[in-house]
Amino acid sequence: MNDPTGFPAHGTPPGALLAELDERLAADPDVHGARLFGLVYPTGLDDLEDLLAAVNRRYLFHNALNPFKFPGIAALESDVVAWTSDLLHCTGDGGGSMTSGGTESILMSMLVNRERARVRGVDRPQILAPVSAHPAYAKAAHYFDMEVVRIPLDAAYRADVAAAAELIGPATAVVVASAFSYPYGIMDPVADLAALAATHGAGCHVDACIGGFVLPFLERLGVDVPPWDFRVPGVTEISADVHKYGFVPKGASVVLHRDADWFGHQVFLYDDWPSGMYGSPGVAGARSAAPIATAWAALRHLGIDGYVDIARDLLDVTRRFRTALDAIPELAVVGAPIGPVMAFTTTGPDLPVDGVGAAMDARGWHLNRIVDPPGLHLMLSPAHAGVLDALVADLRASVAAPGEADGGPVRYS
Ligand SMILES: Cc1ncc(COP(=O)(O)O)c(C=O)c1O
């Protein structure tokens, strides 16, 4: 018998192990169940999932660290970067790489922006980022000895450009704009922030970790998407996550630089050790090839047409949810979210939103929370179409009979 806290003394046959894992899976939410509204992005497309599982299996043990040893994997990565560049209009001389996720893409961009600022003689470069920007910018500042200066939001929950103009200065390395933000699903005024950055010789990073694989397709469907990608002068870097609305398993994001030389600053090279030249474009050394290959396969399998079809379904489920929510007078959406990510709150003091959240929890829904304003938050995926009626019915019931919130701190979910 193995001591459960010690290193397993004896082996366990696969059947027993898999049975145990199946039991353990019950402790976590069902990733296909469409009751989560973030963290996972279920499409309900079995063909796509089967393909991704098959691709994953083929590349399970490959290592993307060494492009000379594994030129095939390097070529897949270079395709994903080129296709994403094309999608986001990074024409000509741009460069970039795949990373493990949005955070790493942001880290690599902040590092490059720091290096650019240091060349200008800035000692402690600053990241000028909206209050609603993802914590990855604070993490970058923490890792790279930078400082975050927060841009307050305007009444529409967008970065306040006038306030940014007051805050920008010689130490500003980069201005951040979200397209769109996690807490509210709202677009920052990218063109204005990029112009401001350019006037001050700073970079402008557009965080399209969520929007990168949604906005181009919404635009093709005729949605009025304000300019946000490399067509906007002054935008220097963009992060876009394939593992969010690109619908591939975790571990796949793309960071792009308008200028290939800047990508060069992202790459770490070292040869002062006994094993010769070592190079790597991101935080990781050894890198799993499976996320690269699955991203490649999803983009190639779906193509623009496939993503537009998915975006159409996403738009449909989003509009249906918005219509249902607008019909509940006790609830209101926060600001004007552009797509499938949004927050909502209660319209009067008599109905605490955390009580509505608690009642939804009790009904088995995993709605996320926001603190400013206190609200509930969701990221819709195509698979939510199948549960929308139940979701809305439970939301109505939860408004009518709110639960008791635990009063604990709000955690990012
Ligand atoms: C807008 C935005 N940027 C960056 C990130 C970080 O991405 P990841 O969790 O893949 O590191 C997220 C994650 O939700 C996000 O919503």
XYZ file of C-alpha atoms and ligand atoms in Angstrom:
429
model
C 0.000 0.000 0.000
C 1.416 3.408 -0.959
C 1.792 6.077 1.695
C -0.373 8.847 0.149
C 2.010 11.591 1.288
C 5.262 9.881 0.280
C 6.684 9.283 -3.187
C 4.788 6.292 -4.599
C 6.728 3.208 -3.466
C 5.078 0.870 -5.973
C 3.602 1.370 -9.385
C -0.114 1.516 -10.141
C -1.569 0.002 -13.319
C -3.031 2.414 -15.889
C -6.636 1.238 -15.450
C -6.637 1.906 -11.719
C -4.906 5.234 -12.203
C -7.329 6.420 -14.835
C -10.252 5.365 -12.667
C -8.780 7.385 -9.817
C -8.307 10.403 -12.066
C -11.898 10.101 -13.227
C -12.949 10.269 -9.606
C -10.665 13.209 -8.957
C -12.078 15.044 -11.968
C -15.358 15.190 -10.101
C -13.769 17.683 -7.703
C -13.385 20.200 -10.550
C -16.056 21.821 -12.702
C -16.931 20.043 -15.943
C -15.043 21.961 -18.644
C -17.608 20.939 -21.248
C -20.645 21.633 -19.113
C -20.971 25.330 -20.071
C -21.509 26.313 -16.442
C -18.143 28.083 -16.245
C -17.853 31.578 -17.709
C -14.119 32.071 -17.991
C -10.985 29.957 -17.685
C -12.302 27.616 -20.379
C -13.932 28.315 -23.738
C -16.152 25.389 -24.734
C -17.236 25.343 -28.373
C -19.373 22.241 -28.334
C -17.653 21.359 -31.640
C -16.731 17.688 -31.313
C -14.844 17.601 -34.636
C -12.571 20.407 -33.521
C -11.939 18.761 -30.160
C -11.170 15.394 -31.730
C -8.711 17.049 -34.065
C -6.988 18.927 -31.242
C -6.726 15.760 -29.158
C -5.166 13.902 -32.118
C -2.684 16.706 -32.770
C -1.862 16.938 -29.086
C -1.129 13.213 -29.002
C 1.302 13.512 -31.912
C 3.312 16.333 -30.341
C 3.089 15.268 -26.702
C 6.805 14.657 -26.227
C 8.342 17.147 -28.648
C 10.387 20.041 -27.335
C 10.076 23.423 -29.035
C 13.197 24.780 -27.340
C 15.560 23.993 -30.180
C 14.410 25.099 -33.652
C 17.505 23.566 -35.259
C 16.751 20.124 -33.864
C 12.992 20.436 -34.442
C 12.665 22.574 -37.578
C 9.186 21.189 -38.165
C 7.899 22.653 -34.918
C 9.660 25.942 -35.617
C 7.846 26.067 -38.954
C 4.474 25.504 -37.243
C 5.206 28.343 -34.809
C 6.289 30.589 -37.614
C 3.019 29.852 -39.472
C 0.940 30.720 -36.392
C 2.863 33.972 -35.928
C 2.557 34.852 -39.625
C -1.173 34.070 -39.745
C -1.861 36.054 -36.586
C 0.208 38.949 -37.963
C -1.890 38.867 -41.107
C -5.129 38.774 -39.107
C -4.039 41.770 -37.024
C -2.604 43.686 -39.995
C 1.017 43.544 -38.921
C 2.262 43.872 -42.470
C 5.820 44.183 -43.630
C 8.573 44.026 -41.136
C 7.005 42.701 -37.939
C 8.128 39.848 -35.756
C 6.924 37.794 -32.853
C 6.662 34.427 -31.210
C 4.302 32.076 -29.505
C 4.313 31.985 -25.723
C 2.632 29.931 -23.035
C -0.198 32.423 -22.547
C -1.312 36.014 -22.235
C 0.816 36.675 -19.195
C 4.014 35.552 -20.894
C 3.161 37.527 -24.036
C 2.673 40.635 -21.911
C 5.879 39.944 -19.973
C 7.903 39.696 -23.169
C 6.401 42.881 -24.568
C 7.055 44.794 -21.341
C 10.654 43.557 -21.366
C 11.148 44.881 -24.899
C 9.491 48.177 -23.989
C 11.760 48.447 -20.967
C 14.803 47.897 -23.174
C 13.643 50.563 -25.619
C 13.179 53.026 -22.757
C 16.588 52.201 -21.315
C 18.171 53.009 -24.668
C 16.533 56.422 -24.292
C 18.259 56.738 -20.913
C 15.258 55.997 -18.669
C 16.391 54.475 -15.360
C 13.152 52.996 -14.064
C 10.772 52.726 -16.999
C 7.058 53.065 -16.353
C 4.082 51.140 -17.666
C 1.111 53.482 -18.051
C -1.855 51.110 -17.833
C -5.591 51.519 -17.240
C -6.927 50.474 -13.840
C -8.819 47.732 -15.718
C -5.635 46.257 -17.273
C -4.768 42.670 -16.448
C -2.480 41.975 -13.431
C 0.165 40.690 -15.882
C 1.400 44.296 -16.220
C 1.970 44.541 -12.467
C 3.709 41.182 -12.648
C 5.967 42.464 -15.437
C 6.810 45.550 -13.375
C 7.589 43.295 -10.419
C 9.844 41.027 -12.468
C 11.577 43.667 -14.577
C 12.076 46.517 -12.108
C 9.522 48.752 -13.780
C 6.747 50.818 -12.268
C 3.046 50.741 -13.084
C 1.235 54.075 -13.298
C -2.527 53.539 -13.348
C -4.814 55.411 -15.723
C -8.237 56.012 -14.148
C -11.320 55.056 -16.122
C -13.890 57.433 -17.563
C -17.620 57.126 -16.925
C -17.825 54.499 -19.676
C -15.205 52.262 -17.969
C -12.578 53.054 -20.634
C -9.092 54.388 -19.988
C -9.451 58.148 -19.504
C -7.292 59.660 -22.258
C -7.144 63.134 -20.662
C -5.921 61.592 -17.412
C -3.372 59.516 -19.359
C -2.111 62.725 -20.986
C -1.529 64.154 -17.501
C 0.283 61.040 -16.310
C 2.539 60.344 -19.288
C 6.108 61.585 -18.965
C 9.722 60.999 -19.921
C 9.865 57.769 -17.886
C 6.866 56.228 -19.674
C 8.118 53.201 -21.585
C 4.751 51.981 -22.788
C 1.081 52.880 -22.762
C -1.329 49.955 -22.425
C -4.780 49.663 -23.985
C -7.076 46.662 -23.671
C -9.035 45.424 -26.652
C -11.043 44.509 -24.714
C -10.673 44.495 -20.930
C -11.267 41.456 -18.762
C -13.361 43.108 -16.003
C -15.843 44.863 -18.308
C -15.343 43.495 -21.837
C -15.005 47.123 -22.959
C -12.584 48.549 -25.551
C -10.147 51.209 -24.426
C -9.705 54.155 -26.841
C -6.740 52.509 -28.551
C -6.215 55.120 -31.287
C -6.088 57.999 -28.790
C -3.788 56.158 -26.399
C -1.484 55.051 -29.223
C -1.284 58.615 -30.550
C -0.465 59.871 -27.061
C 2.248 57.232 -26.701
C 3.757 58.063 -30.081
C 3.910 61.778 -29.257
C 5.994 60.945 -26.204
C 8.226 58.368 -27.894
C 6.675 55.542 -25.861
C 5.464 52.162 -27.074
C 1.802 51.190 -27.122
C 0.887 47.632 -26.184
C -2.619 46.515 -27.089
C -3.770 43.695 -24.850
C -5.903 41.658 -27.201
C -5.423 38.502 -25.179
C -9.187 38.072 -25.158
C -10.135 40.147 -28.195
C -7.426 39.055 -30.623
C -9.372 36.098 -31.968
C -12.822 37.683 -31.584
C -12.655 41.259 -32.840
C -11.376 40.491 -36.374
C -14.331 38.174 -36.902
C -16.896 40.490 -35.307
C -15.634 43.158 -37.704
C -16.247 40.804 -40.627
C -19.794 40.316 -39.329
C -20.421 44.037 -39.522
C -20.034 44.868 -35.829
C -18.782 48.405 -35.334
C -15.336 47.650 -33.896
C -13.275 50.753 -33.096
C -9.732 50.646 -34.544
C -7.395 48.703 -32.296
C -4.882 46.579 -34.262
C -1.708 47.379 -36.226
C -3.745 49.547 -38.601
C -3.617 52.094 -35.772
C -0.452 54.198 -36.010
C 1.584 54.071 -32.819
C 0.561 50.546 -31.793
C 3.896 48.794 -31.294
C 2.967 45.435 -29.715
C -0.116 43.235 -29.512
C -0.760 40.109 -27.452
C -3.451 37.703 -28.672
C -4.249 34.386 -27.010
C -5.099 31.390 -29.151
C -5.977 29.538 -25.946
C -8.916 31.842 -25.254
C -11.250 32.637 -28.159
C -8.953 30.776 -30.581
C -10.416 27.699 -28.804
C -7.270 25.602 -28.289
C -6.088 24.022 -25.010
C -4.004 26.110 -22.633
C -0.449 27.089 -23.458
C -0.886 29.103 -26.662
C -0.571 32.847 -27.132
C 1.095 35.113 -29.683
C 3.081 38.293 -29.020
C 3.695 40.527 -32.019
C 5.995 43.507 -32.536
C 5.478 45.965 -35.354
C 9.244 45.980 -35.890
C 11.261 42.761 -36.245
C 14.243 44.388 -34.497
C 12.159 44.758 -31.377
C 11.387 41.056 -31.488
C 15.172 40.629 -31.435
C 15.198 42.257 -27.967
C 12.787 39.604 -26.796
C 15.195 36.778 -27.612
C 17.675 35.771 -24.944
C 21.030 34.511 -26.252
C 23.832 33.115 -24.123
C 27.013 31.217 -24.908
C 29.197 31.580 -21.793
C 28.864 27.988 -20.634
C 30.292 24.691 -21.801
C 27.444 23.729 -24.128
C 27.545 26.513 -26.684
C 24.944 29.018 -27.885
C 21.619 28.876 -26.092
C 18.719 30.956 -27.313
C 15.098 31.336 -26.319
C 12.350 33.830 -27.171
C 10.377 33.621 -23.930
C 10.449 32.880 -20.228
C 10.470 29.102 -20.614
C 13.467 27.023 -21.598
C 12.075 23.694 -22.732
C 8.684 24.298 -24.303
C 5.925 21.859 -25.054
C 5.292 21.656 -28.775
C 1.700 20.488 -28.317
C 0.180 23.971 -27.803
C 2.034 25.222 -30.887
C 0.787 22.329 -32.979
C -2.792 22.564 -31.679
C -2.860 26.314 -32.358
C -1.568 25.669 -35.867
C -4.182 22.969 -36.420
C -7.097 25.056 -35.112
C -6.227 28.113 -37.205
C -5.721 25.986 -40.293
C -8.784 23.794 -39.726
C -11.189 26.637 -39.003
C -9.746 29.359 -41.206
C -11.361 32.771 -41.431
C -14.664 31.161 -42.488
C -14.763 28.823 -39.509
C -13.933 31.545 -37.005
C -16.535 33.839 -38.560
C -19.136 31.069 -38.213
C -18.205 30.625 -34.562
C -18.257 34.397 -34.018
C -21.746 34.514 -35.520
C -22.940 31.951 -32.968
C -21.115 33.812 -30.228
C -22.746 37.057 -31.240
C -26.108 35.363 -31.282
C -25.739 33.909 -27.779
C -24.382 37.250 -26.536
C -27.316 39.187 -27.977
C -29.828 36.710 -26.610
C -28.273 36.971 -23.165
C -28.207 40.782 -23.327
C -31.870 40.897 -24.371
C -32.822 38.613 -21.494
C -30.767 40.620 -19.020
C -32.209 43.926 -20.229
C -35.638 42.490 -19.509
C -34.771 41.998 -15.816
C -35.251 45.479 -14.314
C -33.225 44.651 -11.179
C -30.074 43.990 -13.263
C -27.995 46.167 -15.597
C -24.925 45.572 -17.739
C -21.860 47.630 -16.774
C -20.993 50.067 -19.584
C -21.071 49.014 -23.235
C -19.185 45.742 -23.727
C -18.368 45.034 -27.352
C -18.577 41.258 -27.372
C -19.048 38.123 -25.326
C -17.429 39.345 -22.089
C -19.435 41.513 -19.732
C -20.213 42.407 -16.157
C -23.593 43.213 -14.687
C -24.789 44.631 -11.440
C -28.022 45.311 -9.603
C -29.960 48.515 -10.168
C -31.018 49.209 -6.595
C -29.563 48.994 -3.085
C -32.244 46.540 -1.913
C -30.792 43.731 -3.973
C -27.146 42.986 -3.135
C -25.451 41.539 -6.181
C -23.421 39.090 -4.095
C -26.728 37.600 -2.926
C -27.694 37.016 -6.562
C -24.233 35.484 -7.072
C -24.664 33.204 -4.069
C -28.031 31.992 -5.358
C -26.476 31.319 -8.777
C -23.614 29.422 -7.103
C -26.165 27.306 -5.259
C -27.740 26.464 -8.626
C -24.394 25.255 -9.963
C -23.352 28.253 -12.104
C -19.817 29.588 -11.866
C -20.334 33.289 -12.511
C -17.224 35.416 -11.924
C -17.238 38.486 -9.679
C -16.051 42.061 -10.050
C -15.566 44.583 -7.253
C -15.945 47.959 -8.967
C -18.857 48.217 -9.215
C -19.773 45.105 -7.236
C -21.054 42.783 -9.909
C -21.169 39.445 -11.615
C -19.126 38.699 -14.695
C -19.241 36.276 -17.548
C -17.344 35.279 -20.659
C -19.720 33.606 -23.058
C -18.594 30.772 -25.304
C -20.491 29.170 -28.173
C -21.466 26.195 -25.982
C -23.452 28.517 -23.716
C -26.135 28.630 -26.406
C -27.300 25.242 -25.157
C -27.783 26.400 -21.556
C -28.929 29.959 -22.127
C -32.589 29.441 -21.261
C -31.682 27.652 -18.023
C -29.143 30.357 -17.177
C -31.653 33.144 -17.633
C -34.382 31.287 -15.737
C -31.994 30.736 -12.819
C -30.889 34.358 -12.938
C -34.512 35.490 -12.670
C -35.076 33.073 -9.793
C -31.906 34.288 -8.066
C -33.019 37.894 -8.358
C -36.386 36.941 -6.863
C -34.785 34.937 -4.048
C -31.156 35.978 -3.473
C -28.910 33.812 -1.327
C -26.563 34.602 1.519
C -23.075 35.633 0.337
C -20.135 34.390 2.406
C -18.761 37.930 2.769
C -15.238 36.770 1.884
C -12.901 38.669 -0.422
C -13.641 38.627 -4.127
C -11.265 36.337 -5.953
C -10.370 36.502 -9.629
C -11.886 33.500 -11.316
C -7.274 40.896 -21.018
C -6.372 39.813 -20.523
N -5.050 39.951 -20.669
C -4.183 39.012 -20.260
C -4.623 37.860 -19.649
C -3.626 36.836 -19.166
O -3.736 35.662 -19.883
P -3.239 34.257 -19.300
O -4.130 33.917 -18.159
O -3.349 33.373 -20.488
O -1.828 34.419 -18.861
C -6.003 37.671 -19.466
C -6.521 36.465 -18.811
O -7.684 36.318 -18.588
C -6.892 38.676 -19.916
O -8.210 38.543 -19.752
